[in-house]
XYZ file of N, CA, C and O in Angstrom:
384
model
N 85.994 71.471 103.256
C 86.746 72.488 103.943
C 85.759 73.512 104.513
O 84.991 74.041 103.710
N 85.685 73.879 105.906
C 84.769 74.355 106.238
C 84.813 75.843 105.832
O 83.954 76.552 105.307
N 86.194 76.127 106.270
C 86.056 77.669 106.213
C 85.648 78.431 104.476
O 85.304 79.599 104.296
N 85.839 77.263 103.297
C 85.339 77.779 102.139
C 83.543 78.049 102.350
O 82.887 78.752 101.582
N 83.098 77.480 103.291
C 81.780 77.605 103.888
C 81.553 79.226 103.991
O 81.085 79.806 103.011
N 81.782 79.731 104.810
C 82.095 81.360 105.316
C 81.867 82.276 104.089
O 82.453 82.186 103.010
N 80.965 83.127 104.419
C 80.390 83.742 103.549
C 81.743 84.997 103.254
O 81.785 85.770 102.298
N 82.566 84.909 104.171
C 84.174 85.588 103.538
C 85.187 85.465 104.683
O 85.091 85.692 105.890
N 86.641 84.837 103.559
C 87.274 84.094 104.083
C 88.639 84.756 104.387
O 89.697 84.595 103.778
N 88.320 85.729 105.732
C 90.506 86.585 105.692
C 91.546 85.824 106.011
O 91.659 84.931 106.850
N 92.348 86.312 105.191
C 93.714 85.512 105.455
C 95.105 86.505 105.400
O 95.284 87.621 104.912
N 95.788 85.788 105.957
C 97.156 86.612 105.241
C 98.388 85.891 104.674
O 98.684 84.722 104.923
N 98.835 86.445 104.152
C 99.818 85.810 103.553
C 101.513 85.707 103.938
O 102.512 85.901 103.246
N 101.307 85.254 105.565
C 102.478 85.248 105.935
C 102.386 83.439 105.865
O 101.604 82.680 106.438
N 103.340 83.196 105.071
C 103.421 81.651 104.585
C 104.836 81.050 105.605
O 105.765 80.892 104.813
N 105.262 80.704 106.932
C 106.341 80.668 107.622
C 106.342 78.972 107.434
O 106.985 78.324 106.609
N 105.485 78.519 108.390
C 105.094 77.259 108.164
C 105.130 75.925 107.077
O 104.724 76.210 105.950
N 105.386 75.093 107.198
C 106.101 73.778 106.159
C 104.797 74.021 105.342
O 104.916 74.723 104.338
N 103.671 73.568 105.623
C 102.325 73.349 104.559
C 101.654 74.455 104.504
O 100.547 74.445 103.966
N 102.263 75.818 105.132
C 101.328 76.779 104.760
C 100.783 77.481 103.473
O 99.675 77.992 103.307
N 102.071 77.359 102.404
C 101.720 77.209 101.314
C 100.891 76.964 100.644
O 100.125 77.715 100.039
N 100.976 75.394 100.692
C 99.574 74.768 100.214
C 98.443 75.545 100.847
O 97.813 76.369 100.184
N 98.191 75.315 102.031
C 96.960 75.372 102.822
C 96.085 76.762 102.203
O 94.876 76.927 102.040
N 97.484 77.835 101.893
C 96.808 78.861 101.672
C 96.107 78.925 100.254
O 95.152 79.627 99.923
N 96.923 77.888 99.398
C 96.690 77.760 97.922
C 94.722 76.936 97.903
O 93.773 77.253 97.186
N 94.797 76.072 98.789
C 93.786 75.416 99.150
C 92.494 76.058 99.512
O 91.464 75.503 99.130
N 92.406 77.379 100.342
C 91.941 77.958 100.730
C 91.216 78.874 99.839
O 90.038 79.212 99.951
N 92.350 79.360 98.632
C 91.894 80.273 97.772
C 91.039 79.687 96.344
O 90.285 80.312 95.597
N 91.577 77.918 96.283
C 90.958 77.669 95.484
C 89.735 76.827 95.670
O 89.279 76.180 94.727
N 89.156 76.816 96.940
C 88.031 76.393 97.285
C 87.139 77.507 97.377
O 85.939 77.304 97.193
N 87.473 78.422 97.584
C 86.668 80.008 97.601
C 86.759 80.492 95.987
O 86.061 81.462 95.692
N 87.326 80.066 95.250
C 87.267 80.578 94.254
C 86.135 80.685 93.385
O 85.948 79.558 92.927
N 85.156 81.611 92.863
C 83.920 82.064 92.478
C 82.996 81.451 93.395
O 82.113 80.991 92.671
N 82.738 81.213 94.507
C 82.099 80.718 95.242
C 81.917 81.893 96.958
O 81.033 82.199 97.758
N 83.318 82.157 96.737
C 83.485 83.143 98.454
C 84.121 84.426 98.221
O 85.092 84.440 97.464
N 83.742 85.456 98.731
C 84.932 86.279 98.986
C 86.494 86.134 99.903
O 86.441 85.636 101.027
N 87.384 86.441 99.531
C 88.673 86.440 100.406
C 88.939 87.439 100.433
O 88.521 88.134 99.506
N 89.677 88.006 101.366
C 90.541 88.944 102.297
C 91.980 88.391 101.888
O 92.069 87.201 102.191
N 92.941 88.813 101.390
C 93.850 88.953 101.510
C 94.655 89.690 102.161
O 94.134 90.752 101.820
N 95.782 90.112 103.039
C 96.533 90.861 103.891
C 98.146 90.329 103.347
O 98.602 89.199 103.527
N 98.603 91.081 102.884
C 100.297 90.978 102.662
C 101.382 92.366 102.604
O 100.832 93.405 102.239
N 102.406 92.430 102.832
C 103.283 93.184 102.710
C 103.845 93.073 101.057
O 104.355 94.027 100.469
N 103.664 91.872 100.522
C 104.117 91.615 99.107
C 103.084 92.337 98.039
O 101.934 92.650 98.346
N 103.452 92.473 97.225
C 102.691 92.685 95.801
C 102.759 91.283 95.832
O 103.523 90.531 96.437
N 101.189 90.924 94.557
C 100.990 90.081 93.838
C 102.496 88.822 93.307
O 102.587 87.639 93.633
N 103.337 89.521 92.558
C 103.747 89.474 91.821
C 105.418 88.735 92.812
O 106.457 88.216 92.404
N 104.981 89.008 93.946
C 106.372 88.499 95.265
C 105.769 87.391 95.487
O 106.450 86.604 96.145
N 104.798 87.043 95.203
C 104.351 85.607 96.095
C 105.344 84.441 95.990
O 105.736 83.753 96.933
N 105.724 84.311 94.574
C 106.635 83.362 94.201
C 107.817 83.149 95.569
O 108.217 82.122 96.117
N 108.023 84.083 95.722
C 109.449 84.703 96.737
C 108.829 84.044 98.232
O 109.650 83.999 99.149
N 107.585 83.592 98.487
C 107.207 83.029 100.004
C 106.268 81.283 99.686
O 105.746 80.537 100.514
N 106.346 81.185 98.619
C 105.932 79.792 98.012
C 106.105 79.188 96.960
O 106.418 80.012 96.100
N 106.066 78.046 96.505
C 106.626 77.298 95.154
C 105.470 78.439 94.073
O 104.467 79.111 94.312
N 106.419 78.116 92.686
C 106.181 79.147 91.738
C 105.146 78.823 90.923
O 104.598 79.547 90.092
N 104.775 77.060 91.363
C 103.615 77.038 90.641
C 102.250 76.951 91.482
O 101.116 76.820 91.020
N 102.653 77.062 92.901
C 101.220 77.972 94.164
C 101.240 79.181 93.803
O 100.164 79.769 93.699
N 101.977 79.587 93.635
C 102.096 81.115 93.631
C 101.213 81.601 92.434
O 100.200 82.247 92.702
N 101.553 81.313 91.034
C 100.921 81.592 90.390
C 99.695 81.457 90.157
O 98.887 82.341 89.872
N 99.366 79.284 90.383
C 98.255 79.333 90.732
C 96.638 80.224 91.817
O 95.438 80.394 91.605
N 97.503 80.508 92.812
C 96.773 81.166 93.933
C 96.657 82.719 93.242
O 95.579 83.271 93.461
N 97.452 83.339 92.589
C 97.552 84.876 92.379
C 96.428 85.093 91.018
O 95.843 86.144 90.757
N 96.325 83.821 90.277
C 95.588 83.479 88.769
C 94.029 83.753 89.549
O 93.378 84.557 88.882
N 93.407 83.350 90.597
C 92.482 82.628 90.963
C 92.304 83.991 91.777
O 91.255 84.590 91.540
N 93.192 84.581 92.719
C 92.952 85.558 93.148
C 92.574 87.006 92.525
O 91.704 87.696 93.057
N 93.035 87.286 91.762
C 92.903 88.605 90.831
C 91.821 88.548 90.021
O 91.329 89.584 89.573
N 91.183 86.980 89.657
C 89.981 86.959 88.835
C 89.410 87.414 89.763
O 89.467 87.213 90.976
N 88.749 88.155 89.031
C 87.485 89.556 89.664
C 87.561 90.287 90.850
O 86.749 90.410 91.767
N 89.073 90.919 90.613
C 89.565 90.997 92.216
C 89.199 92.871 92.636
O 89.599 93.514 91.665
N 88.843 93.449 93.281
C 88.815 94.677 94.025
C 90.255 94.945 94.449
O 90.286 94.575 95.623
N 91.290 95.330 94.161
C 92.677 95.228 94.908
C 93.162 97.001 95.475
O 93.180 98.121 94.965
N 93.387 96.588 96.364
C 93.320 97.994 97.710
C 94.930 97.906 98.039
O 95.326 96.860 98.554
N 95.782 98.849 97.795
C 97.021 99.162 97.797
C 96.805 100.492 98.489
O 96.108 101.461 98.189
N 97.867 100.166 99.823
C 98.306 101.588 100.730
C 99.411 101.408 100.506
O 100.015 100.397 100.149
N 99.978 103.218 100.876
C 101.103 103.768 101.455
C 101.261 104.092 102.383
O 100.391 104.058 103.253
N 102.567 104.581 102.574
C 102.426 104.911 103.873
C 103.005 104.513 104.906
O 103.189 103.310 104.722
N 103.619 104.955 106.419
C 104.182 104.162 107.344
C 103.299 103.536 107.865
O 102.177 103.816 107.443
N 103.384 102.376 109.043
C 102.390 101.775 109.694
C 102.326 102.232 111.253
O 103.202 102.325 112.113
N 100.959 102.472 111.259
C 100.471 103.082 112.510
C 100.988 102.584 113.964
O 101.165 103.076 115.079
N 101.185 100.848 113.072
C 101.568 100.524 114.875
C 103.057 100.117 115.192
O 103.561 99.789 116.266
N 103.651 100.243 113.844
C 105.518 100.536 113.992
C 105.963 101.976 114.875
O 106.667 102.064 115.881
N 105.140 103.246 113.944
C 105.476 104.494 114.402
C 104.876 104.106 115.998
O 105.843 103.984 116.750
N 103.929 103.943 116.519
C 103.303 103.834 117.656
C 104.172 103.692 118.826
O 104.485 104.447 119.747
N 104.594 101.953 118.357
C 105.962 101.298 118.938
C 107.076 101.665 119.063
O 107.841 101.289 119.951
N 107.367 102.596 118.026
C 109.119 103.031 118.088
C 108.851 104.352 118.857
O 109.852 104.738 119.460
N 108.043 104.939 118.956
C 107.596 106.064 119.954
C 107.683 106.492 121.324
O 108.274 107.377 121.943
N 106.677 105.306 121.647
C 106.250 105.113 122.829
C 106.419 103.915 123.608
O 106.008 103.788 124.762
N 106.922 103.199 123.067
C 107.190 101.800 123.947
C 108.795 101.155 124.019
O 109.044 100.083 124.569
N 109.949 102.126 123.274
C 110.894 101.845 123.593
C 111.631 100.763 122.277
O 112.792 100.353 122.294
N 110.851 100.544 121.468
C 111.377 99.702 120.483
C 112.022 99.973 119.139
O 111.590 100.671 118.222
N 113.076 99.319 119.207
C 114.100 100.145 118.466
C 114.262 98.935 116.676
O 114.685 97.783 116.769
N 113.803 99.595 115.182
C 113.728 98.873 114.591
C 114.844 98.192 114.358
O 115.918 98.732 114.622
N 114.802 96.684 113.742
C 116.163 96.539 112.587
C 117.034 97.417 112.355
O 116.533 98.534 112.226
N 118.607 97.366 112.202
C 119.574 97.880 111.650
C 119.448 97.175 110.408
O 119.317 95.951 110.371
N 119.483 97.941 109.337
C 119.728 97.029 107.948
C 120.701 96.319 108.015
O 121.680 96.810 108.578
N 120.802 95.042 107.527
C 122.132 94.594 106.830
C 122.773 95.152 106.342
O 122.341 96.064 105.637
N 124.268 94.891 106.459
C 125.313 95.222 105.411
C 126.548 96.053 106.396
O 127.575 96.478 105.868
């Protein structure tokens, strides 16, 4: 796998896709003590289950957190407020 090659490997964790799952599970466990990864998600840790089978999920989150640096913001996002501002875009109505 090449990209476990890469002296650091970003990703995110928008899993939409039939095999993205895997791919991403694949990704993390070929880098595992070997590469740095980048992770990018809207989920906590602990949601992954909720965007892939429960035993990727765990697997990938086990592998990820070993020796992990983990960087949690708040906060609105710069380029929602940006958008709903200045360009006319109007968010979601919640359900219900």
């Amino acid at each position: 796998m090449r990209i476990a090659k890469a002296d650091l490997a970003p990703t995110d964790a928008n899993l939409q896709e039939k095999y993205a799952a895997e791919a991403f599970y694949r990704v993390i466990d070929a880098a595992y003590e070997r590469r740095s990864v980048i992770v990018t998600s809207n989920l906590h840790p602990s949601g992954f289950d909720s965007i892939m089978p429960k035993t990727l999920a765990t697997a990938a989150v086990d592998r990820l957190l070993h020796h992990a640096h983990i960087v949690l913001t708040e906060g609105s996002s710069p380029r929602l407020t940006q958008a709903t501002s200045s360009q006319g875009v109007v968010p979601l109505a919640p359900a219900g």
